[in-house]
Amino acid sequence: MATLYELTDQYKMLQNFIEENNVEGFELALSQIIGDIGEKLEGYAMVLKNIESDIAGIKSEEKRLADRRKAMESNLARIKENMADTLLTVEGNRVKTEKFTFSFRKSTSVQIENDAAIPPQFIKVEKTISRSELAKALKAGEQIEGAQLVENQSLSIR
């Protein structure tokens, strides 16, 4: 069975038959190529369906693992909170064992009380482009510098 590359070459040969007005050679070659291409594309489509199924399974497993990780992180936070509560009941808030020393460490963090009162030099704004809004405007006939509608083709397998 021919590869897709070979089939492409055969289509070029068909073009030559047309240009040379060789009707018999054209019809014979065309009937052979159509069968081969259909079989090849069908085989490719089956492989695509298998890969899509694998991807769906992997996505499902990713979600399951992400849920499991979140549950473990929640358990970890709860255990640390319980340990901290217990440590608060001990005089001096410090316990030393053979393997670990438990105590509190001081740290600082910034707490924002009023966003509007923060000076502009401390505000970081990220610029994003709304492609959907741009598409609506361009489809409505607006001319927008730096953007244009481009027609694409995507493979459809039904």
PDB file of C-alpha atoms in Angstrom:
ATOM      1  CA  MET A   1       0.000   0.000   0.000  1.00  0.00           C
ATOM      2  CA  ALA A   2       1.314   3.429  -0.931  1.00  0.00           C
ATOM      3  CA  THR A   3       2.189   6.087   1.616  1.00  0.00           C
ATOM      4  CA  LEU A   4       0.456   9.454   1.599  1.00  0.00           C
ATOM      5  CA  TYR A   5       3.605  10.947   0.090  1.00  0.00           C
ATOM      6  CA  GLU A   6       3.528   8.408  -2.742  1.00  0.00           C
ATOM      7  CA  LEU A   7      -0.162   9.075  -3.258  1.00  0.00           C
ATOM      8  CA  THR A   8       0.579  12.776  -3.579  1.00  0.00           C
ATOM      9  CA  ASP A   9       3.075  11.964  -6.321  1.00  0.00           C
ATOM     10  CA  GLN A  10       0.421   9.858  -8.025  1.00  0.00           C
ATOM     11  CA  TYR A  11      -1.926  12.843  -8.019  1.00  0.00           C
ATOM     12  CA  LYS A  12       0.782  14.818  -9.775  1.00  0.00           C
ATOM     13  CA  MET A  13       0.893  12.013 -12.355  1.00  0.00           C
ATOM     14  CA  LEU A  14      -2.881  12.386 -12.774  1.00  0.00           C
ATOM     15  CA  GLN A  15      -2.340  16.056 -13.543  1.00  0.00           C
ATOM     16  CA  ASN A  16       0.077  15.017 -16.293  1.00  0.00           C
ATOM     17  CA  PHE A  17      -2.515  12.598 -17.745  1.00  0.00           C
ATOM     18  CA  ILE A  18      -5.031  15.454 -17.867  1.00  0.00           C
ATOM     19  CA  GLU A  19      -2.541  17.784 -19.522  1.00  0.00           C
ATOM     20  CA  GLU A  20      -1.660  15.090 -22.104  1.00  0.00           C
ATOM     21  CA  ASN A  21      -5.375  14.288 -22.660  1.00  0.00           C
ATOM     22  CA  ASN A  22      -4.745  10.599 -21.771  1.00  0.00           C
ATOM     23  CA  VAL A  23      -8.290   9.730 -20.620  1.00  0.00           C
ATOM     24  CA  GLU A  24      -7.771   5.943 -20.275  1.00  0.00           C
ATOM     25  CA  GLY A  25      -4.586   6.304 -18.198  1.00  0.00           C
ATOM     26  CA  PHE A  26      -6.236   9.004 -16.089  1.00  0.00           C
ATOM     27  CA  GLU A  27      -9.340   6.897 -15.271  1.00  0.00           C
ATOM     28  CA  LEU A  28      -7.294   3.781 -14.418  1.00  0.00           C
ATOM     29  CA  ALA A  29      -4.855   5.693 -12.178  1.00  0.00           C
ATOM     30  CA  LEU A  30      -7.662   7.648 -10.510  1.00  0.00           C
ATOM     31  CA  SER A  31      -9.624   4.516  -9.540  1.00  0.00           C
ATOM     32  CA  GLN A  32      -6.499   3.004  -7.921  1.00  0.00           C
ATOM     33  CA  ILE A  33      -5.537   6.196  -6.073  1.00  0.00           C
ATOM     34  CA  ILE A  34      -9.023   6.862  -4.669  1.00  0.00           C
ATOM     35  CA  GLY A  35      -9.090   3.416  -3.062  1.00  0.00           C
ATOM     36  CA  ASP A  36      -5.595   3.806  -1.626  1.00  0.00           C
ATOM     37  CA  ILE A  37      -6.182   7.330  -0.309  1.00  0.00           C
ATOM     38  CA  GLY A  38      -9.495   6.375   1.253  1.00  0.00           C
ATOM     39  CA  GLU A  39      -7.886   3.408   3.015  1.00  0.00           C
ATOM     40  CA  LYS A  40      -4.927   5.509   4.170  1.00  0.00           C
ATOM     41  CA  LEU A  41      -7.108   8.325   5.458  1.00  0.00           C
ATOM     42  CA  GLU A  42      -9.378   5.825   7.203  1.00  0.00           C
ATOM     43  CA  GLY A  43      -6.329   4.259   8.874  1.00  0.00           C
ATOM     44  CA  TYR A  44      -5.079   7.680   9.945  1.00  0.00           C
ATOM     45  CA  ALA A  45      -8.533   8.545  11.290  1.00  0.00           C
ATOM     46  CA  MET A  46      -8.560   5.361  13.384  1.00  0.00           C
ATOM     47  CA  VAL A  47      -5.147   6.254  14.815  1.00  0.00           C
ATOM     48  CA  LEU A  48      -6.407   9.800  15.549  1.00  0.00           C
ATOM     49  CA  LYS A  49      -9.450   8.419  17.381  1.00  0.00           C
ATOM     50  CA  ASN A  50      -7.203   6.175  19.497  1.00  0.00           C
ATOM     51  CA  ILE A  51      -4.922   9.084  20.360  1.00  0.00           C
ATOM     52  CA  GLU A  52      -7.913  11.307  21.222  1.00  0.00           C
ATOM     53  CA  SER A  53      -9.189   8.546  23.516  1.00  0.00           C
ATOM     54  CA  ASP A  54      -5.765   8.309  25.196  1.00  0.00           C
ATOM     55  CA  ILE A  55      -5.722  12.092  25.669  1.00  0.00           C
ATOM     56  CA  ALA A  56      -9.177  11.999  27.294  1.00  0.00           C
ATOM     57  CA  GLY A  57      -7.957   9.268  29.659  1.00  0.00           C
ATOM     58  CA  ILE A  58      -4.849  11.255  30.537  1.00  0.00           C
ATOM     59  CA  LYS A  59      -6.925  14.394  31.203  1.00  0.00           C
ATOM     60  CA  SER A  60      -9.182  12.376  33.484  1.00  0.00           C
ATOM     61  CA  GLU A  61      -6.173  11.009  35.349  1.00  0.00           C
ATOM     62  CA  GLU A  62      -4.692  14.523  35.631  1.00  0.00           C
ATOM     63  CA  LYS A  63      -7.943  15.728  37.216  1.00  0.00           C
ATOM     64  CA  ARG A  64      -8.019  12.769  39.603  1.00  0.00           C
ATOM     65  CA  LEU A  65      -4.401  13.400  40.627  1.00  0.00           C
ATOM     66  CA  ALA A  66      -5.016  17.155  41.005  1.00  0.00           C
ATOM     67  CA  ASP A  67      -8.007  16.426  43.274  1.00  0.00           C
ATOM     68  CA  ARG A  68      -5.876  14.001  45.293  1.00  0.00           C
ATOM     69  CA  ARG A  69      -3.071  16.585  45.597  1.00  0.00           C
ATOM     70  CA  LYS A  70      -5.541  19.244  46.785  1.00  0.00           C
ATOM     71  CA  ALA A  71      -6.930  16.858  49.390  1.00  0.00           C
ATOM     72  CA  MET A  72      -3.410  16.054  50.617  1.00  0.00           C
ATOM     73  CA  GLU A  73      -2.525  19.766  50.775  1.00  0.00           C
ATOM     74  CA  SER A  74      -5.688  20.392  52.783  1.00  0.00           C
ATOM     75  CA  ASN A  75      -4.777  17.572  55.181  1.00  0.00           C
ATOM     76  CA  LEU A  76      -1.265  18.967  55.514  1.00  0.00           C
ATOM     77  CA  ALA A  77      -2.584  22.445  56.377  1.00  0.00           C
ATOM     78  CA  ARG A  78      -4.989  20.977  58.932  1.00  0.00           C
ATOM     79  CA  ILE A  79      -2.195  18.920  60.579  1.00  0.00           C
ATOM     80  CA  LYS A  80       0.073  21.999  60.784  1.00  0.00           C
ATOM     81  CA  GLU A  81      -2.778  24.003  62.293  1.00  0.00           C
ATOM     82  CA  ASN A  82      -3.372  21.298  64.916  1.00  0.00           C
ATOM     83  CA  MET A  83       0.349  21.202  65.720  1.00  0.00           C
ATOM     84  CA  ALA A  84       0.432  25.012  66.094  1.00  0.00           C
ATOM     85  CA  ASP A  85      -2.626  24.948  68.379  1.00  0.00           C
ATOM     86  CA  THR A  86      -0.940  22.293  70.531  1.00  0.00           C
ATOM     87  CA  LEU A  87       2.328  24.228  70.632  1.00  0.00           C
ATOM     88  CA  LEU A  88       0.455  27.308  71.898  1.00  0.00           C
ATOM     89  CA  THR A  89      -0.562  25.344  74.996  1.00  0.00           C
ATOM     90  CA  VAL A  90       3.065  24.615  75.934  1.00  0.00           C
ATOM     91  CA  GLU A  91       4.932  27.065  78.152  1.00  0.00           C
ATOM     92  CA  GLY A  92       7.390  29.043  76.034  1.00  0.00           C
ATOM     93  CA  ASN A  93       5.741  27.805  72.814  1.00  0.00           C
ATOM     94  CA  ARG A  94       8.729  25.515  72.151  1.00  0.00           C
ATOM     95  CA  VAL A  95       9.223  21.728  72.221  1.00  0.00           C
ATOM     96  CA  LYS A  96      12.475  19.921  71.461  1.00  0.00           C
ATOM     97  CA  THR A  97      12.608  16.207  70.674  1.00  0.00           C
ATOM     98  CA  GLU A  98      15.430  13.974  69.449  1.00  0.00           C
ATOM     99  CA  LYS A  99      14.520  14.550  65.811  1.00  0.00           C
ATOM    100  CA  PHE A 100      12.737  17.904  65.678  1.00  0.00           C
ATOM    101  CA  THR A 101      12.431  21.265  67.380  1.00  0.00           C
ATOM    102  CA  PHE A 102       8.964  22.824  67.302  1.00  0.00           C
ATOM    103  CA  SER A 103       8.585  26.565  67.742  1.00  0.00           C
ATOM    104  CA  PHE A 104       7.118  29.653  66.105  1.00  0.00           C
ATOM    105  CA  ARG A 105       9.088  31.916  63.798  1.00  0.00           C
ATOM    106  CA  LYS A 106       8.152  35.543  63.223  1.00  0.00           C
ATOM    107  CA  SER A 107       7.646  36.830  59.709  1.00  0.00           C
ATOM    108  CA  THR A 108       6.024  39.818  58.039  1.00  0.00           C
ATOM    109  CA  SER A 109       3.520  40.118  55.228  1.00  0.00           C
ATOM    110  CA  VAL A 110       1.697  43.006  53.593  1.00  0.00           C
ATOM    111  CA  GLN A 111      -2.001  43.334  54.221  1.00  0.00           C
ATOM    112  CA  ILE A 112      -3.925  45.565  51.801  1.00  0.00           C
ATOM    113  CA  GLU A 113      -6.781  47.375  53.509  1.00  0.00           C
ATOM    114  CA  ASN A 114      -7.819  49.759  50.697  1.00  0.00           C
ATOM    115  CA  ASP A 115      -6.777  49.067  47.078  1.00  0.00           C
ATOM    116  CA  ALA A 116      -7.753  52.557  45.913  1.00  0.00           C
ATOM    117  CA  ALA A 117      -5.368  54.250  48.379  1.00  0.00           C
ATOM    118  CA  ILE A 118      -2.263  52.430  47.066  1.00  0.00           C
ATOM    119  CA  PRO A 119       0.035  54.755  45.008  1.00  0.00           C
ATOM    120  CA  PRO A 120       0.295  53.905  41.269  1.00  0.00           C
ATOM    121  CA  GLN A 121       3.995  52.925  41.400  1.00  0.00           C
ATOM    122  CA  PHE A 122       2.982  49.875  43.470  1.00  0.00           C
ATOM    123  CA  ILE A 123       0.239  48.730  41.111  1.00  0.00           C
ATOM    124  CA  LYS A 124       1.042  46.198  38.414  1.00  0.00           C
ATOM    125  CA  VAL A 125      -1.426  45.980  35.531  1.00  0.00           C
ATOM    126  CA  GLU A 126      -1.267  43.216  32.941  1.00  0.00           C
ATOM    127  CA  LYS A 127      -2.484  43.994  29.429  1.00  0.00           C
ATOM    128  CA  THR A 128      -4.603  41.344  27.699  1.00  0.00           C
ATOM    129  CA  ILE A 129      -6.230  41.481  24.290  1.00  0.00           C
ATOM    130  CA  SER A 130      -9.842  40.368  23.957  1.00  0.00           C
ATOM    131  CA  ARG A 131      -9.747  38.341  20.750  1.00  0.00           C
ATOM    132  CA  SER A 132     -13.496  37.704  20.869  1.00  0.00           C
ATOM    133  CA  GLU A 133     -14.278  41.445  21.036  1.00  0.00           C
ATOM    134  CA  LEU A 134     -11.770  42.109  18.246  1.00  0.00           C
ATOM    135  CA  ALA A 135     -13.423  39.417  16.108  1.00  0.00           C
ATOM    136  CA  LYS A 136     -16.876  40.939  16.631  1.00  0.00           C
ATOM    137  CA  ALA A 137     -15.652  44.390  15.626  1.00  0.00           C
ATOM    138  CA  LEU A 138     -13.777  43.107  12.579  1.00  0.00           C
ATOM    139  CA  LYS A 139     -16.782  41.045  11.455  1.00  0.00           C
ATOM    140  CA  ALA A 140     -18.913  44.174  11.800  1.00  0.00           C
ATOM    141  CA  GLY A 141     -16.639  45.835   9.231  1.00  0.00           C
ATOM    142  CA  GLU A 142     -14.461  47.971  11.508  1.00  0.00           C
ATOM    143  CA  GLN A 143     -10.872  48.572  10.408  1.00  0.00           C
ATOM    144  CA  ILE A 144      -8.542  48.012  13.353  1.00  0.00           C
ATOM    145  CA  GLU A 145      -4.848  48.685  12.922  1.00  0.00           C
ATOM    146  CA  GLY A 146      -2.735  45.725  14.008  1.00  0.00           C
ATOM    147  CA  ALA A 147      -5.503  43.140  13.632  1.00  0.00           C
ATOM    148  CA  GLN A 148      -7.259  41.362  10.809  1.00  0.00           C
ATOM    149  CA  LEU A 149      -9.585  38.404  10.314  1.00  0.00           C
ATOM    150  CA  VAL A 150      -7.836  35.366   8.863  1.00  0.00           C
ATOM    151  CA  GLU A 151      -9.786  32.412   7.491  1.00  0.00           C
ATOM    152  CA  ASN A 152      -8.346  29.052   8.566  1.00  0.00           C
ATOM    153  CA  GLN A 153      -9.108  25.487   7.622  1.00  0.00           C
ATOM    154  CA  SER A 154      -9.191  22.641  10.080  1.00  0.00           C
ATOM    155  CA  LEU A 155      -9.503  18.960   9.401  1.00  0.00           C
ATOM    156  CA  SER A 156     -12.972  17.550  10.036  1.00  0.00           C
ATOM    157  CA  ILE A 157     -13.434  13.823  10.587  1.00  0.00           C
ATOM    158  CA  ARG A 158     -17.015  12.608  11.020  1.00  0.00           C
TER     159      ARG A 158
END
